[in-house]
Short mmCIF file of C-alpha atoms in Angstrom, two decimals:
data_model
loop_
_atom_site.label_atom_id
_atom_site.label_comp_id
_atom_site.label_asym_id
_atom_site.label_seq_id
_atom_site.Cartn_x
_atom_site.Cartn_y
_atom_site.Cartn_z
CA MET A 1 90.12 -76.61 81.01
CA MET A 2 89.48 -74.57 77.87
CA CYS A 3 92.54 -72.39 78.54
CA ARG A 4 94.70 -75.50 78.91
CA LEU A 5 93.36 -76.92 75.64
CA LEU A 6 93.98 -73.64 73.82
CA THR A 7 97.57 -73.56 75.08
CA GLU A 8 98.14 -77.15 73.98
CA PHE A 9 96.75 -76.79 70.46
CA LYS A 10 98.68 -73.61 69.73
CA LYS A 11 101.62 -76.01 69.49
CA HIS A 12 100.07 -77.62 66.39
CA PRO A 13 99.64 -75.01 63.62
CA GLU A 14 99.71 -77.85 61.08
CA TYR A 15 96.42 -79.26 62.38
CA ASN A 16 93.17 -78.65 60.52
CA GLY A 17 91.52 -75.83 62.48
CA SER A 18 92.38 -72.79 64.53
CA PRO A 19 93.45 -73.27 68.17
CA ILE A 20 89.98 -72.33 69.43
CA GLU A 21 88.31 -74.77 67.02
CA LEU A 22 90.68 -77.54 68.09
CA ALA A 23 89.97 -76.77 71.74
CA LEU A 24 86.21 -76.88 71.12
CA ALA A 25 86.55 -80.23 69.33
CA ALA A 26 88.63 -81.61 72.21
CA TYR A 27 86.09 -80.34 74.72
CA ASN A 28 83.34 -82.18 72.83
CA ALA A 29 85.07 -85.40 71.80
CA GLY A 30 88.23 -85.52 73.91
CA PRO A 31 91.79 -84.49 72.99
CA GLY A 32 92.52 -87.94 71.59
CA ALA A 33 90.05 -87.43 68.77
CA VAL A 34 91.78 -84.22 67.73
CA TYR A 35 95.22 -85.84 67.82
CA ASP A 36 93.99 -88.88 65.86
CA HIS A 37 92.44 -86.71 63.13
CA LYS A 38 95.20 -84.07 63.24
CA GLY A 39 92.53 -81.44 63.58
CA VAL A 40 88.78 -81.08 63.95
CA PRO A 41 87.21 -84.48 63.16
CA GLY A 42 85.21 -84.43 59.93
CA PRO A 43 81.51 -85.15 59.34
CA SER A 44 82.11 -88.91 59.23
CA PHE A 45 83.34 -89.02 62.84
CA SER A 46 80.73 -89.89 65.48
CA GLY A 47 77.85 -89.09 63.17
CA GLY A 48 79.18 -85.58 62.60
CA GLU A 49 78.37 -84.47 66.16
CA THR A 50 81.77 -82.89 66.86
CA TYR A 51 82.00 -81.33 63.41
CA ARG A 52 78.58 -79.68 63.82
CA TYR A 53 79.34 -78.64 67.41
CA VAL A 54 82.44 -76.70 66.35
CA ARG A 55 80.82 -75.34 63.19
CA ASP A 56 77.74 -74.04 64.99
CA ILE A 57 79.65 -72.37 67.83
CA MET A 58 82.04 -70.66 65.43
CA ALA A 59 79.17 -69.53 63.20
CA ASN A 60 77.33 -68.03 66.16
CA ALA A 61 80.51 -66.31 67.31
CA SER A 62 81.01 -64.84 63.84
CA ARG A 63 77.45 -63.53 63.76
CA PHE A 64 77.90 -61.91 67.18
CA VAL A 65 81.16 -60.24 66.18
CA GLY A 66 79.60 -59.10 62.92
CA SER A 67 76.65 -57.58 64.75
CA VAL A 68 78.82 -55.23 66.79
CA GLY A 69 81.02 -54.35 63.82
CA THR A 70 84.70 -54.88 63.15
CA SER A 71 87.35 -53.11 61.15
CA GLU A 72 89.65 -55.55 59.39
CA ASN A 73 92.66 -54.59 57.36
CA PRO A 74 93.53 -56.49 54.18
CA ALA A 75 96.28 -58.52 55.85
CA GLN A 76 93.77 -59.80 58.42
CA LYS A 77 91.38 -60.79 55.63
CA ALA A 78 94.17 -62.65 53.86
CA ARG A 79 95.01 -64.60 57.02
CA GLN A 80 91.34 -65.47 57.51
CA ALA A 81 91.11 -66.67 53.90
CA VAL A 82 94.11 -68.91 54.61
CA GLU A 83 92.45 -70.27 57.75
CA TRP A 84 89.28 -71.15 55.82
CA ALA A 85 91.21 -72.87 53.04
CA LEU A 86 93.15 -74.94 55.57
CA LYS A 87 89.93 -76.16 57.15
CA GLN A 88 89.01 -77.81 53.84
CA ARG A 89 91.99 -80.17 53.87
CA GLY A 90 90.87 -83.69 53.15
CA GLY A 91 88.12 -82.61 50.79
CA TRP A 92 88.28 -84.24 47.36
CA TYR A 93 89.14 -82.42 44.14
CA GLN A 94 86.36 -82.08 41.60
CA LEU A 95 86.93 -80.27 38.31
CA GLY A 96 84.19 -77.66 37.98
CA GLY A 97 83.10 -78.03 41.61
CA ASP A 98 81.98 -74.77 43.20
CA CYS A 99 83.63 -75.47 46.59
CA THR A 100 80.51 -74.57 48.59
CA ASP A 101 80.70 -77.79 50.65
CA PRO A 102 84.22 -79.20 50.25
CA LEU A 103 83.82 -81.88 52.92
CA GLY A 104 80.27 -82.89 52.04
CA SER A 105 78.91 -85.77 49.96
CA ASP A 106 77.84 -83.82 46.83
CA SER A 107 80.77 -83.87 44.40
CA GLY A 108 79.40 -80.80 42.62
CA LYS A 109 80.13 -78.83 45.79
CA TRP A 110 83.70 -80.04 46.12
CA CYS A 111 86.62 -77.84 45.02
CA ASP A 112 88.90 -77.47 42.09
CA CYS A 113 92.00 -75.32 42.37
CA SER A 114 90.43 -71.97 41.49
CA SER A 115 87.09 -72.43 43.26
CA LEU A 116 89.01 -73.12 46.50
CA MET A 117 90.68 -69.71 46.10
CA GLN A 118 87.40 -68.00 45.22
CA GLN A 119 85.48 -69.41 48.18
CA ALA A 120 88.30 -68.75 50.66
CA TYR A 121 88.19 -65.06 49.84
CA LYS A 122 84.41 -64.98 49.54
CA LYS A 123 84.20 -66.14 53.16
CA VAL A 124 85.98 -62.94 54.25
CA GLY A 125 83.97 -60.62 52.01
CA VAL A 126 86.37 -60.35 49.07
CA ASP A 127 85.03 -61.29 45.63
CA ILE A 128 87.54 -62.69 43.15
CA PRO A 129 86.92 -64.31 39.74
CA ARG A 130 86.19 -68.01 39.31
CA THR A 131 88.94 -69.17 36.94
CA THR A 132 92.73 -69.12 37.07
CA TRP A 133 92.84 -67.17 33.81
CA ASP A 134 90.89 -64.35 35.45
CA GLN A 135 92.35 -64.65 38.95
CA VAL A 136 95.85 -64.02 37.63
CA LYS A 137 94.73 -60.56 36.43
CA ILE A 138 93.60 -59.22 39.81
CA GLY A 139 95.57 -57.48 42.56
CA HIS A 140 99.21 -56.98 41.66
CA GLN A 141 102.21 -59.17 41.01
CA VAL A 142 104.75 -59.60 43.82
CA ASP A 143 108.27 -61.02 44.02
CA ILE A 144 108.24 -64.82 43.79
CA ASP A 145 110.87 -64.94 46.55
CA HIS A 146 108.77 -62.90 49.00
CA PRO A 147 105.18 -64.20 49.13
CA ALA A 148 102.82 -63.29 51.96
CA PRO A 149 99.96 -65.34 53.45
CA GLY A 150 96.94 -65.17 51.17
CA ASP A 151 98.92 -64.61 47.96
CA LEU A 152 97.79 -66.67 44.96
CA VAL A 153 100.58 -68.76 43.46
CA PHE A 154 100.24 -69.81 39.82
CA ASN A 155 101.73 -72.51 37.60
CA PRO A 156 102.01 -71.80 33.87
CA GLY A 157 99.54 -73.13 31.32
CA TYR A 158 100.41 -75.88 28.87
CA ASP A 159 101.89 -73.25 26.56
CA GLY A 160 104.29 -72.20 29.33
CA SER A 161 102.63 -68.81 29.61
CA ASP A 162 101.91 -67.02 32.88
CA ALA A 163 99.00 -65.21 31.19
CA LEU A 164 96.85 -68.36 31.04
CA PRO A 165 97.88 -70.36 34.12
CA GLY A 166 96.93 -73.98 34.49
CA HIS A 167 96.87 -74.20 38.27
CA VAL A 168 96.69 -72.03 41.39
CA GLY A 169 97.36 -72.49 45.10
CA MET A 170 97.44 -70.16 48.10
CA TYR A 171 100.56 -69.28 50.07
CA ILE A 172 99.83 -69.85 53.77
CA GLY A 173 103.13 -68.79 55.34
CA ASP A 174 106.04 -70.82 56.74
CA GLY A 175 107.08 -71.85 53.23
CA LYS A 176 103.85 -73.73 52.45
CA ILE A 177 100.96 -73.70 49.97
CA VAL A 178 97.41 -75.06 50.28
CA GLU A 179 95.98 -76.42 47.04
CA ALA A 180 93.29 -78.57 45.47
CA PRO A 181 95.71 -80.49 43.23
CA HIS A 182 93.98 -82.72 40.67
CA THR A 183 91.33 -85.40 40.11
CA GLY A 184 91.65 -88.26 42.58
CA ALA A 185 93.51 -86.17 45.15
CA GLN A 186 92.48 -84.30 48.28
CA ILE A 187 93.02 -80.68 49.30
CA ARG A 188 96.46 -80.62 50.85
CA VAL A 189 99.42 -78.55 52.02
CA VAL A 190 102.70 -78.73 50.10
CA SER A 191 105.99 -76.88 50.37
CA TYR A 192 106.50 -73.63 48.47
CA ASP A 193 109.97 -74.77 47.47
CA SER A 194 108.53 -77.84 45.75
CA TRP A 195 106.90 -75.42 43.31
CA ARG A 196 109.61 -72.76 43.38
CA HIS A 197 112.38 -75.16 42.38
CA SER A 198 110.44 -77.76 40.41
CA THR A 199 112.41 -79.42 37.62
CA THR A 200 109.20 -79.75 35.59
CA PRO A 201 108.36 -76.46 33.85
CA ILE A 202 104.60 -76.92 34.11
CA THR A 203 104.74 -77.17 37.92
CA ARG A 204 107.10 -74.25 38.47
CA ILE A 205 105.84 -70.96 39.88
CA SER A 206 105.15 -68.56 37.04
CA LYS A 207 103.54 -65.72 38.98
CA VAL A 208 102.52 -64.66 42.50
CA VAL A 209 99.58 -62.27 42.90
CA ARG A 210 98.57 -60.33 46.02
CA VAL A 211 94.78 -60.20 46.14
CA VAL A 212 93.85 -57.77 48.88
CA GLU A 213 96.65 -55.23 49.10
CA ALA A 214 95.02 -53.43 46.16
CA ASP A 215 92.07 -52.97 48.51
CA THR A 216 94.29 -51.15 51.02
CA ALA A 217 93.04 -47.60 51.34
CA PRO A 218 95.45 -44.72 51.94
CA GLY A 219 95.62 -44.12 55.66
CA ASN A 220 95.39 -47.78 56.58
CA TRP A 221 97.51 -48.82 59.59
CA GLN A 222 99.03 -52.30 59.76
CA ARG A 223 101.62 -54.41 61.54
CA PRO A 224 105.13 -54.16 60.06
CA VAL A 225 105.37 -57.96 59.98
CA HIS A 226 103.10 -60.77 61.12
CA SER A 227 105.14 -62.43 63.85
CA SER A 228 105.61 -62.47 67.58
CA ILE A 229 107.61 -59.93 69.59
CA GLY A 230 110.85 -61.16 71.10
CA THR A 231 112.57 -58.40 73.06
CA PRO A 232 109.96 -55.90 74.32
CA TYR A 233 110.16 -52.15 74.71
CA HIS A 234 112.06 -50.82 77.75
CA GLN A 235 113.66 -54.14 78.67
CA ALA A 236 116.68 -53.25 80.81
CA GLY A 237 120.14 -54.41 79.82
CA GLY A 238 123.76 -53.39 79.51
CA MET A 239 123.93 -54.19 75.79
CA TRP A 240 122.03 -50.96 75.02
CA SER A 241 123.71 -47.57 75.44
CA SER A 242 120.51 -46.13 76.90
CA GLY A 243 120.35 -48.91 79.49
CA TYR A 244 117.12 -50.22 78.02
CA HIS A 245 115.67 -51.46 74.73
CA THR A 246 114.37 -48.46 72.77
CA GLY A 247 112.02 -50.42 70.52
CA VAL A 248 110.57 -53.87 69.98
CA ASP A 249 112.14 -56.81 68.16
CA PHE A 250 109.93 -58.89 65.88
CA VAL A 251 111.07 -62.49 65.47
CA VAL A 252 111.45 -62.97 61.72
CA PRO A 253 114.00 -64.77 59.55
CA SER A 254 116.07 -62.97 56.93
CA GLY A 255 114.08 -62.36 53.76
CA THR A 256 110.79 -61.35 55.40
CA PRO A 257 108.98 -58.39 53.75
CA ILE A 258 108.68 -55.36 56.06
CA HIS A 259 105.76 -52.96 55.72
CA ALA A 260 105.18 -49.35 56.75
CA ILE A 261 102.82 -49.30 59.73
CA GLY A 262 101.02 -46.25 58.37
CA PRO A 263 101.10 -43.56 55.68
CA GLY A 264 103.86 -40.99 55.68
CA THR A 265 107.04 -39.71 54.08
CA VAL A 266 110.41 -41.46 54.17
CA VAL A 267 112.97 -39.17 55.83
CA SER A 268 115.87 -41.63 55.89
CA ALA A 269 116.65 -44.82 53.99
CA GLY A 270 120.01 -46.58 54.05
CA PRO A 271 122.90 -47.34 56.42
CA GLY A 272 122.26 -46.32 60.02
CA GLY A 273 125.31 -47.38 62.03
CA ALA A 274 124.42 -49.92 64.71
CA TYR A 275 120.92 -50.12 63.22
CA GLY A 276 122.31 -51.46 59.94
CA ASN A 277 120.16 -50.71 56.91
CA GLN A 278 117.17 -48.75 58.17
CA VAL A 279 114.12 -46.77 57.09
CA ILE A 280 112.60 -43.88 59.06
CA ILE A 281 109.13 -42.60 58.16
CA LYS A 282 107.45 -39.41 59.34
CA HIS A 283 103.72 -39.96 59.75
CA GLU A 284 100.89 -37.49 59.33
CA ASP A 285 100.55 -36.98 63.09
CA GLY A 286 104.19 -35.87 63.37
CA MET A 287 105.43 -39.15 64.86
CA TYR A 288 108.21 -41.25 63.33
CA SER A 289 108.60 -45.01 62.87
CA GLN A 290 111.96 -46.69 62.36
CA TYR A 291 112.69 -50.15 60.88
CA ALA A 292 116.21 -51.52 61.32
CA HIS A 293 118.65 -54.32 60.39
CA MET A 294 117.27 -54.76 56.87
CA THR A 295 118.96 -56.83 54.21
CA ARG A 296 117.49 -54.62 51.52
CA VAL A 297 115.88 -51.16 51.56
CA GLU A 298 113.16 -50.68 48.92
CA VAL A 299 112.27 -46.99 49.38
CA SER A 300 114.20 -43.73 49.27
CA ALA A 301 114.23 -40.48 51.24
CA GLY A 302 111.45 -38.12 50.20
CA GLN A 303 109.21 -40.91 48.96
CA THR A 304 105.57 -41.01 50.09
CA VAL A 305 104.40 -44.41 51.33
CA ARG A 306 101.03 -45.85 52.28
CA GLY A 307 100.20 -48.00 55.26
CA GLY A 308 101.04 -51.61 54.52
CA GLN A 309 103.43 -50.78 51.69
CA GLU A 310 106.53 -52.99 51.50
CA ILE A 311 109.57 -50.87 52.37
CA GLY A 312 112.33 -53.45 52.71
CA ILE A 313 113.43 -56.97 53.52
CA SER A 314 114.49 -58.14 56.98
CA GLY A 315 118.00 -59.26 57.76
CA ALA A 316 120.85 -59.01 60.26
CA THR A 317 122.80 -55.88 59.32
CA GLY A 318 124.31 -53.64 61.98
CA ASN A 319 124.78 -54.56 65.64
CA VAL A 320 122.78 -57.79 65.96
CA SER A 321 123.11 -61.33 67.24
CA GLY A 322 120.80 -62.72 64.56
CA PRO A 323 118.12 -61.76 62.03
CA HIS A 324 115.07 -59.85 63.28
CA LEU A 325 113.19 -56.59 62.78
CA HIS A 326 113.95 -53.88 65.33
CA MET A 327 111.25 -51.23 65.22
CA GLU A 328 110.93 -47.94 67.09
CA VAL A 329 108.35 -45.16 67.30
CA ARG A 330 109.75 -41.71 68.07
CA THR A 331 108.65 -38.14 68.60
CA GLY A 332 111.54 -37.04 66.36
CA PRO A 333 113.70 -38.67 63.69
CA ALA A 334 116.76 -39.15 65.91
CA TYR A 335 117.77 -41.70 68.52
CA GLY A 336 116.65 -40.90 72.07
CA SER A 337 113.09 -39.75 71.34
CA ASP A 338 111.51 -43.18 71.59
CA VAL A 339 108.03 -43.98 72.90
CA ASP A 340 106.28 -47.33 73.40
CA PRO A 341 105.74 -48.61 69.83
CA VAL A 342 103.14 -51.22 70.78
CA ALA A 343 101.00 -48.66 72.60
CA TYR A 344 101.29 -46.30 69.63
CA MET A 345 100.25 -48.96 67.12
CA ARG A 346 97.31 -50.00 69.25
CA ARG A 347 96.12 -46.39 69.37
CA LYS A 348 96.12 -46.51 65.58
CA GLY A 349 93.89 -49.58 65.64
CA ILE A 350 96.60 -52.12 64.83
CA ASP A 351 95.94 -55.57 66.29
CA ILE A 352 99.19 -56.35 68.09
#
């Protein structure tokens, strides 16, 4: 039954709660309760029984995982911060609230815009400042057109300056932001474009800051993109000259930032025939990773890169039927030396 519930709730990423939390809530209160509440029912439902049931099981699971030790990369922490912030949807805004109990009855523990950001990252072990004026100074600024989940998105202050922002939200992916908006409103999800293209200067995006990438240590290994795999390695087919697929295809739209899976030196960057715009990196273990069909290449041959560093933007250049990231791992820089890229990344500790 639990497997069936998990499968069902993976279809509803907009609901308040992860698939496993939604499945637990449905197991306790029935699927109808989850559908009616569009997520895990809050403390006011059924005397809070379901809310506490899910909370306690997840807390115990976290303690167990923590006791055996885990190694999380910054991108994983950012996604977990997003997940926590999304669970607070429906909580009321309170200026000056510390956000330690967003769905509770004590208004002093509700959230304002910056305390929601602070607590989301605190829950994953990352300390950030309390106010927007200080939060905007951390991490590093990224391109407004290419945010990543967990990035802080700022509106200008009343003087129009990005140095003293008046509001902050968190980019959650899929063109959306979670925010604690203003007095009298609840924590909610809004579209990124509604900020990006606002006709009111004070609600336009003035700056996007990446919190945790600055915490990325040299040598860190990460996924190139955070998406599912479409065409797997070694799939047979006549459309490939080798008779099989020499890499894996990640399902991403054009405009998605692509990251180096690990530290190394760029040996090729630019047009690559059927691969379109590509980057090839030689890693410290002598292996090579290739990233193809890019719209834009952001590194050059001879450049040293770190794991997780943005190296280009996805697209549909070269021999393709649509936008995606084709990625290979090779024993040499040239075509024909491919190995299983998923197996290689897993050996490096990448969760894929």
